[in-house]
PDB file of C-alpha atoms in Angstrom:
ATOM      1  CA  MET A1409     -22.022   6.348  51.951  1.00 46.00           C
ATOM      2  CA  SER A1410     -25.034   4.476  53.272  1.00 50.00           C
ATOM      3  CA  ALA A1411     -26.236   1.110  51.971  1.00 48.00           C
ATOM      4  CA  ALA A1412     -29.405   2.762  50.610  1.00 50.00           C
ATOM      5  CA  SER A1413     -27.442   5.290  48.564  1.00 49.00           C
ATOM      6  CA  GLY A1414     -25.149   2.529  47.287  1.00 50.00           C
ATOM      7  CA  THR A1415     -28.155   0.509  46.172  1.00 48.00           C
ATOM      8  CA  LYS A1416     -29.634   3.561  44.464  1.00 48.00           C
ATOM      9  CA  GLU A1417     -26.365   4.247  42.630  1.00 48.00           C
ATOM     10  CA  ALA A1418     -26.215   0.610  41.437  1.00 46.00           C
ATOM     11  CA  ALA A1419     -29.789   0.847  40.230  1.00 49.00           C
ATOM     12  CA  THR A1420     -28.980   3.931  38.190  1.00 54.00           C
ATOM     13  CA  GLY A1421     -25.765   2.483  36.720  1.00 58.00           C
ATOM     14  CA  PRO A1422     -25.365   0.692  33.388  1.00 64.00           C
ATOM     15  CA  LEU A1423     -26.651  -2.590  34.774  1.00 69.00           C
ATOM     16  CA  GLY A1424     -29.627  -0.851  36.318  1.00 68.00           C
ATOM     17  CA  ALA A1425     -30.402   0.933  33.057  1.00 67.00           C
ATOM     18  CA  GLY A1426     -30.199  -2.356  31.183  1.00 63.00           C
ATOM     19  CA  ALA A1427     -32.486  -4.051  33.660  1.00 70.00           C
ATOM     20  CA  ALA A1428     -34.968  -1.187  33.382  1.00 70.00           C
ATOM     21  CA  ALA A1429     -34.933  -1.386  29.585  1.00 61.00           C
ATOM     22  CA  TRP A1430     -35.511  -5.143  29.709  1.00 57.00           C
ATOM     23  CA  ALA A1431     -38.392  -4.623  32.107  1.00 66.00           C
ATOM     24  CA  ARG A1432     -39.989  -2.073  29.765  1.00 66.00           C
ATOM     25  CA  LEU A1433     -39.533  -4.456  26.849  1.00 58.00           C
ATOM     26  CA  ARG A1434     -41.239  -7.289  28.719  1.00 62.00           C
ATOM     27  CA  ALA A1435     -44.081  -5.001  29.682  1.00 61.00           C
ATOM     28  CA  ALA A1436     -44.558  -3.677  26.135  1.00 65.00           C
ATOM     29  CA  HIS A1437     -47.555  -4.791  24.111  1.00 68.00           C
ATOM     30  CA  PRO A1438     -46.697  -7.598  21.625  1.00 74.00           C
ATOM     31  CA  VAL A1439     -47.833  -5.446  18.715  1.00 77.00           C
ATOM     32  CA  ALA A1440     -45.370  -2.713  19.718  1.00 79.00           C
ATOM     33  CA  VAL A1441     -42.609  -5.312  19.920  1.00 82.00           C
ATOM     34  CA  LEU A1442     -43.572  -6.560  16.445  1.00 85.00           C
ATOM     35  CA  ARG A1443     -43.199  -3.032  15.109  1.00 86.00           C
ATOM     36  CA  TRP A1444     -39.731  -2.825  16.641  1.00 87.00           C
ATOM     37  CA  LEU A1445     -38.808  -6.184  15.166  1.00 90.00           C
ATOM     38  CA  ARG A1446     -40.048  -5.126  11.733  1.00 90.00           C
ATOM     39  CA  ALA A1447     -37.940  -1.971  11.935  1.00 92.00           C
ATOM     40  CA  GLY A1448     -34.934  -4.013  13.028  1.00 94.00           C
ATOM     41  CA  VAL A1449     -35.259  -6.442  10.125  1.00 95.00           C
ATOM     42  CA  LEU A1450     -35.602  -3.525   7.705  1.00 95.00           C
ATOM     43  CA  ALA A1451     -32.474  -1.957   9.227  1.00 96.00           C
ATOM     44  CA  MET A1452     -30.536  -5.176   8.557  1.00 96.00           C
ATOM     45  CA  VAL A1453     -31.679  -5.188   4.927  1.00 96.00           C
ATOM     46  CA  CYS A1454     -30.439  -1.608   4.615  1.00 96.00           C
ATOM     47  CA  ALA A1455     -27.188  -2.518   6.371  1.00 96.00           C
ATOM     48  CA  THR A1456     -26.623  -5.284   3.817  1.00 95.00           C
ATOM     49  CA  ALA A1457     -27.113  -2.754   1.032  1.00 95.00           C
ATOM     50  CA  VAL A1458     -24.577  -0.412   2.674  1.00 94.00           C
ATOM     51  CA  VAL A1459     -22.035  -3.226   2.998  1.00 93.00           C
ATOM     52  CA  TYR A1460     -22.529  -4.140  -0.651  1.00 93.00           C
ATOM     53  CA  LEU A1461     -22.075  -0.550  -1.841  1.00 92.00           C
ATOM     54  CA  MET A1462     -18.927  -0.137   0.266  1.00 90.00           C
ATOM     55  CA  VAL A1463     -17.477  -3.392  -1.058  1.00 89.00           C
ATOM     56  CA  ALA A1464     -18.358  -2.483  -4.660  1.00 87.00           C
ATOM     57  CA  GLY A1465     -16.779   0.970  -4.272  1.00 86.00           C
ATOM     58  CA  ASP A1466     -13.862   0.777  -1.842  1.00 86.00           C
ATOM     59  CA  GLY A1467     -13.177  -2.894  -2.526  1.00 85.00           C
ATOM     60  CA  GLY A1468     -13.043  -2.219  -6.256  1.00 85.00           C
ATOM     61  CA  GLN A1469     -10.536   0.586  -5.723  1.00 87.00           C
ATOM     62  CA  GLN A1470      -8.383  -1.676  -3.560  1.00 88.00           C
ATOM     63  CA  ILE A1471      -8.402  -4.354  -6.256  1.00 89.00           C
ATOM     64  CA  THR A1472      -7.365  -1.748  -8.836  1.00 88.00           C
ATOM     65  CA  SER A1473      -4.466  -0.628  -6.626  1.00 89.00           C
ATOM     66  CA  ALA A1474      -3.399  -4.229  -6.070  1.00 90.00           C
ATOM     67  CA  ARG A1475      -3.561  -4.832  -9.811  1.00 90.00           C
ATOM     68  CA  ARG A1476      -1.179  -1.914 -10.423  1.00 91.00           C
ATOM     69  CA  ALA A1477       1.159  -3.236  -7.728  1.00 92.00           C
ATOM     70  CA  ASP A1478       1.084  -6.693  -9.298  1.00 92.00           C
ATOM     71  CA  ALA A1479       2.001  -5.146 -12.654  1.00 93.00           C
ATOM     72  CA  ALA A1480       4.900  -3.331 -10.940  1.00 93.00           C
ATOM     73  CA  VAL A1481       6.214  -6.620  -9.535  1.00 94.00           C
ATOM     74  CA  LYS A1482       6.074  -8.169 -13.005  1.00 95.00           C
ATOM     75  CA  ASP A1483       7.870  -5.154 -14.508  1.00 95.00           C
ATOM     76  CA  ILE A1484      10.684  -5.463 -11.979  1.00 95.00           C
ATOM     77  CA  ARG A1485      10.948  -9.186 -12.629  1.00 95.00           C
ATOM     78  CA  ASP A1486      11.238  -8.454 -16.349  1.00 95.00           C
ATOM     79  CA  ALA A1487      13.854  -5.775 -15.591  1.00 95.00           C
ATOM     80  CA  ARG A1488      15.935  -8.402 -13.788  1.00 94.00           C
ATOM     81  CA  VAL A1489      15.777 -10.578 -16.906  1.00 95.00           C
ATOM     82  CA  ALA A1490      16.797  -7.587 -19.040  1.00 94.00           C
ATOM     83  CA  ALA A1491      19.749  -6.932 -16.696  1.00 93.00           C
ATOM     84  CA  LYS A1492      20.897 -10.503 -17.214  1.00 93.00           C
ATOM     85  CA  ASP A1493      20.616 -10.008 -20.987  1.00 92.00           C
ATOM     86  CA  ALA A1494      22.629  -6.790 -20.718  1.00 90.00           C
ATOM     87  CA  ASP A1495      25.405  -8.663 -18.935  1.00 88.00           C
ATOM     88  CA  LYS A1496      25.467 -11.345 -21.669  1.00 89.00           C
ATOM     89  CA  ALA A1497      25.547  -8.691 -24.408  1.00 85.00           C
ATOM     90  CA  LEU A1498      28.359  -6.781 -22.686  1.00 83.00           C
ATOM     91  CA  LYS A1499      30.402  -9.944 -22.240  1.00 82.00           C
ATOM     92  CA  ALA A1500      29.884 -10.922 -25.883  1.00 80.00           C
ATOM     93  CA  VAL A1501      31.095  -7.527 -27.102  1.00 76.00           C
ATOM     94  CA  ALA A1502      34.123  -7.683 -24.808  1.00 73.00           C
ATOM     95  CA  ASP A1503      35.005 -11.167 -26.105  1.00 73.00           C
ATOM     96  CA  ILE A1504      35.180  -9.812 -29.668  1.00 70.00           C
ATOM     97  CA  GLY A1505      37.763  -7.289 -28.547  1.00 66.00           C
ATOM     98  CA  GLN A1506      36.601  -4.352 -30.665  1.00 61.00           C
ATOM     99  CA  ILE A1507      34.498  -2.480 -28.131  1.00 64.00           C
ATOM    100  CA  GLN A1508      36.234   0.838 -28.917  1.00 59.00           C
ATOM    101  CA  LEU A1509      35.200   0.494 -32.565  1.00 56.00           C
ATOM    102  CA  THR A1510      31.778  -1.147 -32.265  1.00 60.00           C
ATOM    103  CA  GLY A1511      30.642   0.229 -28.946  1.00 64.00           C
ATOM    104  CA  THR A1512      28.489  -1.844 -26.623  1.00 73.00           C
ATOM    105  CA  GLY A1513      26.192  -2.941 -29.439  1.00 75.00           C
ATOM    106  CA  ASN A1514      22.463  -2.870 -30.103  1.00 84.00           C
ATOM    107  CA  GLU A1515      21.636  -5.817 -27.844  1.00 87.00           C
ATOM    108  CA  PHE A1516      23.191  -4.098 -24.840  1.00 85.00           C
ATOM    109  CA  ALA A1517      21.521  -0.782 -25.684  1.00 87.00           C
ATOM    110  CA  ASN A1518      18.150  -2.451 -26.032  1.00 92.00           C
ATOM    111  CA  ALA A1519      18.546  -4.333 -22.756  1.00 92.00           C
ATOM    112  CA  ALA A1520      19.623  -1.180 -20.874  1.00 91.00           C
ATOM    113  CA  ALA A1521      16.733   0.809 -22.361  1.00 93.00           C
ATOM    114  CA  SER A1522      14.349  -1.983 -21.382  1.00 95.00           C
ATOM    115  CA  ILE A1523      15.563  -1.860 -17.772  1.00 93.00           C
ATOM    116  CA  SER A1524      14.987   1.899 -17.641  1.00 93.00           C
ATOM    117  CA  THR A1525      11.512   1.633 -19.169  1.00 95.00           C
ATOM    118  CA  LEU A1526      10.437  -1.220 -16.890  1.00 95.00           C
ATOM    119  CA  VAL A1527      11.670   0.442 -13.696  1.00 95.00           C
ATOM    120  CA  THR A1528       9.924   3.693 -14.648  1.00 94.00           C
ATOM    121  CA  ALA A1529       6.701   1.765 -15.314  1.00 94.00           C
ATOM    122  CA  ALA A1530       7.034  -0.036 -11.972  1.00 93.00           C
ATOM    123  CA  ALA A1531       7.133   3.332 -10.203  1.00 93.00           C
ATOM    124  CA  GLN A1532       3.522   3.912 -11.299  1.00 92.00           C
ATOM    125  CA  GLY A1533       2.354   0.942  -9.214  1.00 91.00           C
ATOM    126  CA  ASN A1534       4.716   1.383  -6.275  1.00 91.00           C
ATOM    127  CA  ALA A1535       3.205  -0.494  -3.314  1.00 90.00           C
ATOM    128  CA  ALA A1536       6.073   0.012  -0.861  1.00 90.00           C
ATOM    129  CA  GLY A1537       5.521   3.670  -0.022  1.00 90.00           C
ATOM    130  CA  LYS A1538       8.522   5.898   0.630  1.00 91.00           C
ATOM    131  CA  ARG A1539      10.890   2.943   0.871  1.00 91.00           C
ATOM    132  CA  GLY A1540       9.800   1.787  -2.567  1.00 91.00           C
ATOM    133  CA  THR A1541      10.216   5.265  -4.048  1.00 92.00           C
ATOM    134  CA  LYS A1542      13.677   5.587  -2.517  1.00 93.00           C
ATOM    135  CA  GLN A1543      14.725   2.167  -3.831  1.00 92.00           C
ATOM    136  CA  ILE A1544      13.427   2.947  -7.329  1.00 93.00           C
ATOM    137  CA  SER A1545      15.458   6.168  -7.357  1.00 93.00           C
ATOM    138  CA  TYR A1546      18.506   4.243  -6.156  1.00 92.00           C
ATOM    139  CA  VAL A1547      18.097   1.657  -8.938  1.00 93.00           C
ATOM    140  CA  GLN A1548      17.775   4.383 -11.561  1.00 93.00           C
ATOM    141  CA  ASN A1549      20.980   6.026 -10.319  1.00 93.00           C
ATOM    142  CA  GLN A1550      22.753   2.676 -10.423  1.00 92.00           C
ATOM    143  CA  LEU A1551      21.515   2.097 -13.967  1.00 92.00           C
ATOM    144  CA  THR A1552      22.914   5.463 -15.057  1.00 92.00           C
ATOM    145  CA  ALA A1553      26.284   4.684 -13.478  1.00 89.00           C
ATOM    146  CA  PHE A1554      26.290   1.239 -15.109  1.00 88.00           C
ATOM    147  CA  GLN A1555      25.597   2.667 -18.564  1.00 87.00           C
ATOM    148  CA  GLN A1556      28.315   5.283 -18.141  1.00 86.00           C
ATOM    149  CA  ALA A1557      30.799   2.585 -17.109  1.00 83.00           C
ATOM    150  CA  ALA A1558      29.845   0.496 -20.153  1.00 81.00           C
ATOM    151  CA  ASP A1559      30.127   3.449 -22.528  1.00 79.00           C
ATOM    152  CA  THR A1560      33.658   4.245 -21.316  1.00 78.00           C
ATOM    153  CA  ALA A1561      34.902   0.637 -21.461  1.00 68.00           C
ATOM    154  CA  ASP A1562      37.947  -0.091 -23.662  1.00 61.00           C
ATOM    155  CA  ASP A1563      40.008  -3.025 -24.920  1.00 53.00           C
ATOM    156  CA  SER A1564      43.259  -2.121 -23.189  1.00 52.00           C
ATOM    157  CA  ALA A1565      43.388  -4.977 -20.703  1.00 48.00           C
ATOM    158  CA  ALA A1566      44.605  -8.465 -21.310  1.00 40.00           C
ATOM    159  CA  GLY A1567      41.931 -10.750 -22.636  1.00 40.00           C
ATOM    160  CA  ASN A1568      39.874  -7.685 -23.549  1.00 41.00           C
ATOM    161  CA  ARG A1569      37.669  -8.271 -20.503  1.00 46.00           C
ATOM    162  CA  THR A1570      38.987  -6.129 -17.705  1.00 49.00           C
ATOM    163  CA  GLY A1571      38.048  -3.100 -19.752  1.00 64.00           C
ATOM    164  CA  VAL A1572      34.366  -3.841 -19.151  1.00 74.00           C
ATOM    165  CA  GLY A1573      35.119  -5.056 -15.628  1.00 76.00           C
ATOM    166  CA  PRO A1574      33.883  -1.891 -13.862  1.00 82.00           C
ATOM    167  CA  ALA A1575      30.622  -2.013 -15.812  1.00 83.00           C
ATOM    168  CA  ARG A1576      30.048  -5.699 -15.075  1.00 83.00           C
ATOM    169  CA  THR A1577      30.946  -5.135 -11.426  1.00 86.00           C
ATOM    170  CA  ALA A1578      28.408  -2.315 -11.231  1.00 87.00           C
ATOM    171  CA  LEU A1579      25.881  -4.749 -12.656  1.00 88.00           C
ATOM    172  CA  ASN A1580      26.709  -8.043 -10.918  1.00 88.00           C
ATOM    173  CA  ALA A1581      28.244  -7.163  -7.540  1.00 87.00           C
ATOM    174  CA  PRO A1582      26.589  -9.355  -4.872  1.00 88.00           C
ATOM    175  CA  HIS A1583      25.080  -8.160  -1.615  1.00 83.00           C
ATOM    176  CA  LEU A1584      27.376  -7.536   1.294  1.00 84.00           C
ATOM    177  CA  ASN A1585      26.707  -9.791   4.282  1.00 81.00           C
ATOM    178  CA  ASP A1586      25.900  -8.628   7.781  1.00 77.00           C
ATOM    179  CA  PRO A1587      28.943  -9.373   9.982  1.00 80.00           C
ATOM    180  CA  GLU A1588      26.784 -10.792  12.766  1.00 81.00           C
ATOM    181  CA  THR A1589      23.900 -12.545  11.040  1.00 81.00           C
ATOM    182  CA  LYS A1590      25.757 -13.347   7.806  1.00 77.00           C
ATOM    183  CA  GLN A1591      22.567 -12.400   5.967  1.00 81.00           C
ATOM    184  CA  PRO A1592      22.635 -10.242   2.804  1.00 79.00           C
ATOM    185  CA  LEU A1593      22.270  -6.533   3.494  1.00 81.00           C
ATOM    186  CA  ALA A1594      19.631  -4.727   1.478  1.00 80.00           C
ATOM    187  CA  GLY A1595      20.869  -1.650  -0.375  1.00 79.00           C
ATOM    188  CA  THR A1596      24.272  -3.134  -1.127  1.00 83.00           C
ATOM    189  CA  GLY A1597      25.584  -4.797  -4.269  1.00 86.00           C
ATOM    190  CA  GLY A1598      25.207  -4.011  -7.935  1.00 90.00           C
ATOM    191  CA  LEU A1599      22.246  -3.200 -10.129  1.00 92.00           C
ATOM    192  CA  ARG A1600      20.937  -6.766 -10.265  1.00 92.00           C
ATOM    193  CA  ALA A1601      21.102  -7.043  -6.472  1.00 92.00           C
ATOM    194  CA  SER A1602      19.218  -3.749  -6.132  1.00 93.00           C
ATOM    195  CA  LEU A1603      16.555  -4.927  -8.572  1.00 94.00           C
ATOM    196  CA  LYS A1604      16.140  -8.026  -6.424  1.00 93.00           C
ATOM    197  CA  ASP A1605      15.727  -5.834  -3.328  1.00 93.00           C
ATOM    198  CA  LEU A1606      13.189  -3.707  -5.181  1.00 93.00           C
ATOM    199  CA  GLU A1607      11.193  -6.737  -6.254  1.00 94.00           C
ATOM    200  CA  ARG A1608      11.158  -8.005  -2.669  1.00 93.00           C
ATOM    201  CA  LEU A1609       9.894  -4.650  -1.409  1.00 93.00           C
ATOM    202  CA  GLN A1610       7.145  -4.417  -4.021  1.00 93.00           C
ATOM    203  CA  ARG A1611       6.056  -8.005  -3.477  1.00 93.00           C
ATOM    204  CA  ALA A1612       5.750  -7.408   0.272  1.00 93.00           C
ATOM    205  CA  GLY A1613       3.717  -4.259  -0.404  1.00 92.00           C
ATOM    206  CA  LEU A1614       1.446  -6.186  -2.763  1.00 91.00           C
ATOM    207  CA  GLU A1615       0.845  -8.866  -0.140  1.00 90.00           C
ATOM    208  CA  ARG A1616      -0.069  -6.179   2.399  1.00 90.00           C
ATOM    209  CA  GLN A1617      -2.511  -4.590  -0.044  1.00 88.00           C
ATOM    210  CA  ARG A1618      -4.169  -7.939  -0.706  1.00 87.00           C
ATOM    211  CA  ASP A1619      -4.653  -8.524   3.017  1.00 86.00           C
ATOM    212  CA  GLU A1620      -6.075  -5.140   4.071  1.00 84.00           C
ATOM    213  CA  GLY A1621      -9.541  -3.624   4.210  1.00 83.00           C
ATOM    214  CA  TRP A1622     -12.160  -5.324   2.075  1.00 84.00           C
ATOM    215  CA  LEU A1623      -9.528  -7.650   0.593  1.00 86.00           C
ATOM    216  CA  ASP A1624      -8.915  -9.196   4.027  1.00 87.00           C
ATOM    217  CA  PRO A1625     -11.004 -12.408   3.907  1.00 88.00           C
ATOM    218  CA  VAL A1626     -11.752 -12.377   7.646  1.00 89.00           C
ATOM    219  CA  GLN A1627     -12.944  -8.767   7.661  1.00 89.00           C
ATOM    220  CA  LEU A1628     -14.866  -9.205   4.416  1.00 90.00           C
ATOM    221  CA  TRP A1629     -16.819 -12.280   5.494  1.00 92.00           C
ATOM    222  CA  CYS A1630     -17.427 -11.047   9.056  1.00 92.00           C
ATOM    223  CA  LEU A1631     -18.869  -7.706   7.933  1.00 92.00           C
ATOM    224  CA  ALA A1632     -20.882  -9.329   5.149  1.00 93.00           C
ATOM    225  CA  ALA A1633     -22.325 -11.948   7.517  1.00 94.00           C
ATOM    226  CA  LEU A1634     -23.142  -9.582  10.392  1.00 95.00           C
ATOM    227  CA  PRO A1635     -26.435  -8.089   9.067  1.00 95.00           C
ATOM    228  CA  PRO A1636     -27.919 -11.508   8.065  1.00 96.00           C
ATOM    229  CA  ALA A1637     -26.868 -12.937  11.436  1.00 96.00           C
ATOM    230  CA  VAL A1638     -28.659 -10.159  13.331  1.00 96.00           C
ATOM    231  CA  MET A1639     -31.608 -10.507  10.985  1.00 95.00           C
ATOM    232  CA  LEU A1640     -31.783 -14.243  11.752  1.00 95.00           C
ATOM    233  CA  ALA A1641     -31.876 -13.463  15.477  1.00 94.00           C
ATOM    234  CA  LEU A1642     -34.741 -10.993  14.917  1.00 94.00           C
ATOM    235  CA  VAL A1643     -36.647 -13.575  12.865  1.00 94.00           C
ATOM    236  CA  LEU A1644     -36.238 -16.146  15.658  1.00 93.00           C
ATOM    237  CA  VAL A1645     -37.523 -13.630  18.226  1.00 91.00           C
ATOM    238  CA  THR A1646     -40.413 -12.873  15.886  1.00 90.00           C
ATOM    239  CA  GLY A1647     -41.255 -16.569  15.643  1.00 88.00           C
ATOM    240  CA  ARG A1648     -41.257 -16.970  19.414  1.00 87.00           C
ATOM    241  CA  LEU A1649     -43.438 -13.891  19.863  1.00 84.00           C
ATOM    242  CA  LEU A1650     -45.933 -15.014  17.217  1.00 82.00           C
ATOM    243  CA  ALA A1651     -46.162 -18.512  18.671  1.00 83.00           C
ATOM    244  CA  ARG A1652     -46.608 -17.281  22.248  1.00 81.00           C
ATOM    245  CA  HIS A1653     -48.988 -14.366  21.791  1.00 75.00           C
ATOM    246  CA  PHE A1654     -50.691 -14.959  18.442  1.00 74.00           C
ATOM    247  CA  HIS A1655     -50.470 -18.749  18.031  1.00 79.00           C
ATOM    248  CA  ARG A1656     -49.133 -18.231  14.522  1.00 81.00           C
ATOM    249  CA  TYR A1657     -46.060 -19.285  12.577  1.00 86.00           C
ATOM    250  CA  VAL A1658     -43.507 -16.991  10.974  1.00 86.00           C
ATOM    251  CA  SER A1659     -44.695 -15.734   7.600  1.00 88.00           C
ATOM    252  CA  PRO A1660     -42.992 -17.326   4.559  1.00 92.00           C
ATOM    253  CA  ARG A1661     -42.471 -13.784   3.305  1.00 93.00           C
ATOM    254  CA  LEU A1662     -40.207 -13.045   6.267  1.00 93.00           C
ATOM    255  CA  LEU A1663     -38.236 -16.230   5.652  1.00 94.00           C
ATOM    256  CA  ALA A1664     -37.933 -15.278   1.980  1.00 95.00           C
ATOM    257  CA  ALA A1665     -36.622 -11.834   2.964  1.00 95.00           C
ATOM    258  CA  LEU A1666     -34.031 -13.527   5.188  1.00 95.00           C
ATOM    259  CA  VAL A1667     -32.955 -15.863   2.380  1.00 96.00           C
ATOM    260  CA  VAL A1668     -32.648 -13.000  -0.119  1.00 96.00           C
ATOM    261  CA  THR A1669     -30.619 -10.856   2.278  1.00 96.00           C
ATOM    262  CA  THR A1670     -28.330 -13.745   3.183  1.00 96.00           C
ATOM    263  CA  GLY A1671     -27.895 -14.602  -0.489  1.00 95.00           C
ATOM    264  CA  VAL A1672     -26.878 -11.040  -1.297  1.00 95.00           C
ATOM    265  CA  ALA A1673     -24.361 -10.973   1.565  1.00 94.00           C
ATOM    266  CA  VAL A1674     -22.799 -14.291   0.531  1.00 95.00           C
ATOM    267  CA  THR A1675     -22.726 -13.278  -3.131  1.00 92.00           C
ATOM    268  CA  THR A1676     -21.088  -9.950  -2.277  1.00 91.00           C
ATOM    269  CA  ALA A1677     -18.297 -11.604  -0.296  1.00 91.00           C
ATOM    270  CA  ALA A1678     -17.821 -14.396  -2.834  1.00 91.00           C
ATOM    271  CA  LEU A1679     -17.609 -12.030  -5.809  1.00 88.00           C
ATOM    272  CA  THR A1680     -15.126  -9.783  -4.029  1.00 89.00           C
ATOM    273  CA  ALA A1681     -12.964 -12.754  -3.017  1.00 87.00           C
ATOM    274  CA  HIS A1682     -13.055 -14.013  -6.606  1.00 86.00           C
ATOM    275  CA  ASP A1683     -12.142 -10.593  -7.995  1.00 86.00           C
ATOM    276  CA  GLU A1684      -9.276 -10.317  -5.509  1.00 84.00           C
ATOM    277  CA  ASN A1685      -7.887 -13.743  -6.425  1.00 84.00           C
ATOM    278  CA  ARG A1686      -7.698 -12.882 -10.124  1.00 81.00           C
ATOM    279  CA  LEU A1687      -7.076  -9.132  -9.619  1.00 82.00           C
ATOM    280  CA  ALA A1688      -9.888  -8.400 -12.032  1.00 75.00           C
ATOM    281  CA  ALA A1689      -9.601  -5.338 -14.220  1.00 75.00           C
ATOM    282  CA  GLN A1690     -13.385  -4.889 -13.892  1.00 80.00           C
ATOM    283  CA  PRO A1691     -14.582  -6.337 -10.566  1.00 83.00           C
ATOM    284  CA  TRP A1692     -17.915  -8.079 -10.918  1.00 83.00           C
ATOM    285  CA  ALA A1693     -19.283  -6.660  -7.667  1.00 81.00           C
ATOM    286  CA  GLY A1694     -19.091  -3.151  -9.112  1.00 80.00           C
ATOM    287  CA  GLU A1695     -20.635  -3.944 -12.495  1.00 84.00           C
ATOM    288  CA  PRO A1696     -23.799  -1.885 -13.175  1.00 87.00           C
ATOM    289  CA  GLY A1697     -25.794  -5.017 -13.982  1.00 88.00           C
ATOM    290  CA  ALA A1698     -24.755  -6.736 -10.753  1.00 88.00           C
ATOM    291  CA  MET A1699     -25.465  -3.600  -8.741  1.00 89.00           C
ATOM    292  CA  THR A1700     -28.951  -3.309 -10.259  1.00 92.00           C
ATOM    293  CA  LEU A1701     -29.768  -6.935  -9.468  1.00 93.00           C
ATOM    294  CA  VAL A1702     -28.453  -6.743  -5.902  1.00 93.00           C
ATOM    295  CA  LEU A1703     -30.241  -3.524  -4.989  1.00 93.00           C
ATOM    296  CA  SER A1704     -33.458  -4.769  -6.621  1.00 95.00           C
ATOM    297  CA  ALA A1705     -33.254  -7.979  -4.596  1.00 95.00           C
ATOM    298  CA  LEU A1706     -32.760  -6.035  -1.363  1.00 95.00           C
ATOM    299  CA  ALA A1707     -35.662  -3.749  -2.233  1.00 96.00           C
ATOM    300  CA  ALA A1708     -37.795  -6.868  -2.719  1.00 96.00           C
ATOM    301  CA  ALA A1709     -36.606  -8.145   0.670  1.00 95.00           C
ATOM    302  CA  ALA A1710     -37.698  -4.880   2.294  1.00 95.00           C
ATOM    303  CA  VAL A1711     -41.158  -5.199   0.706  1.00 95.00           C
ATOM    304  CA  LEU A1712     -41.420  -8.829   1.830  1.00 94.00           C
ATOM    305  CA  ASN A1713     -40.510  -7.766   5.349  1.00 92.00           C
ATOM    306  CA  HIS A1714     -43.279  -5.151   5.362  1.00 89.00           C
ATOM    307  CA  PHE A1715     -45.978  -7.570   4.219  1.00 89.00           C
ATOM    308  CA  ALA A1716     -44.720 -10.344   6.516  1.00 89.00           C
ATOM    309  CA  TYR A1717     -45.564  -8.333   9.641  1.00 85.00           C
ATOM    310  CA  ARG A1718     -48.627  -6.555   8.284  1.00 83.00           C
ATOM    311  CA  PRO A1719     -51.298  -9.261   8.989  1.00 76.00           C
ATOM    312  CA  ARG A1720     -50.518  -9.441  12.700  1.00 70.00           C
ATOM    313  CA  LEU A1721     -50.221  -5.672  13.065  1.00 69.00           C
ATOM    314  CA  ALA A1722     -53.523  -5.180  11.253  1.00 68.00           C
ATOM    315  CA  GLU A1723     -55.336  -7.304  13.861  1.00 67.00           C
ATOM    316  CA  TYR A1724     -54.901  -4.581  16.461  1.00 63.00           C
ATOM    317  CA  ARG A1725     -55.719  -0.931  16.460  1.00 54.00           C
ATOM    318  CA  TYR A1726     -52.921  -0.256  18.866  1.00 46.00           C
ATOM    319  CA  PRO A1727     -51.386   3.224  19.129  1.00 51.00           C
ATOM    320  CA  ARG A1728     -47.742   3.511  18.180  1.00 49.00           C
ATOM    321  CA  PRO A1729     -45.475   4.011  21.168  1.00 49.00           C
TER     322      PRO A1729
END
């Protein structure tokens, strides 16, 4: 390959294309460049509106899902308290020594029913995927076995306690430890240990939900700030062009459009962050009143952008490129 062909290939590559585009831009009439800048600013206003609508829609759905997961964590925590109450009730009945006559008692029945109800409710907000579903099923099976063991308990053993021993073991057995790490093994132990594992799984799933998508603070603020940042760059280029070729300053209307757009972007991110922190049942960003105000403000920014460039463009009868 000759040096001439190599130079020609470099000129037609990405760098050459970029250099050619820059050369055409520098050679363009200032009025044409102003039209491009006006279109770019308008595009950033529209981009801000798109970001807001996505945050109000998808972000609101994510907050709703996180709210259900948070409720599931609370249900499991309450189920652990109910399991502790069931153990106390079972022990109290065994201490009386008449379990064959009185049964396990109302307090135990109520506590066991509460565990079942709370675990079933937690399944509606499962945030741990298939692992969470599997663990919920495992807990329900353990609860059934625990109730059966309690229902078949008797008073035959000395001290009237060993008779409920299998039931209390099914409830209170601790985790087995890993032989190497000596750490508790998930999926082992009694019902209370399994409820603890389930709560840990759901809490981890909730934390993942609150740090994904529009609920991720970094992603939220970066995407919300991107259109105003590009718009600011276009306004600065506009100011330089007006000062150099027209000996004019940037129109206050254009600055007002920039302020409105930036305000909407900041408000969108702030409202979403606030809704995420309190897991709002009705996120403010998606409220009809807020949506009307935001879209009206962006429409006003688009109008301000149009009239900000109009005086300079009206000075020339220059054909559109």
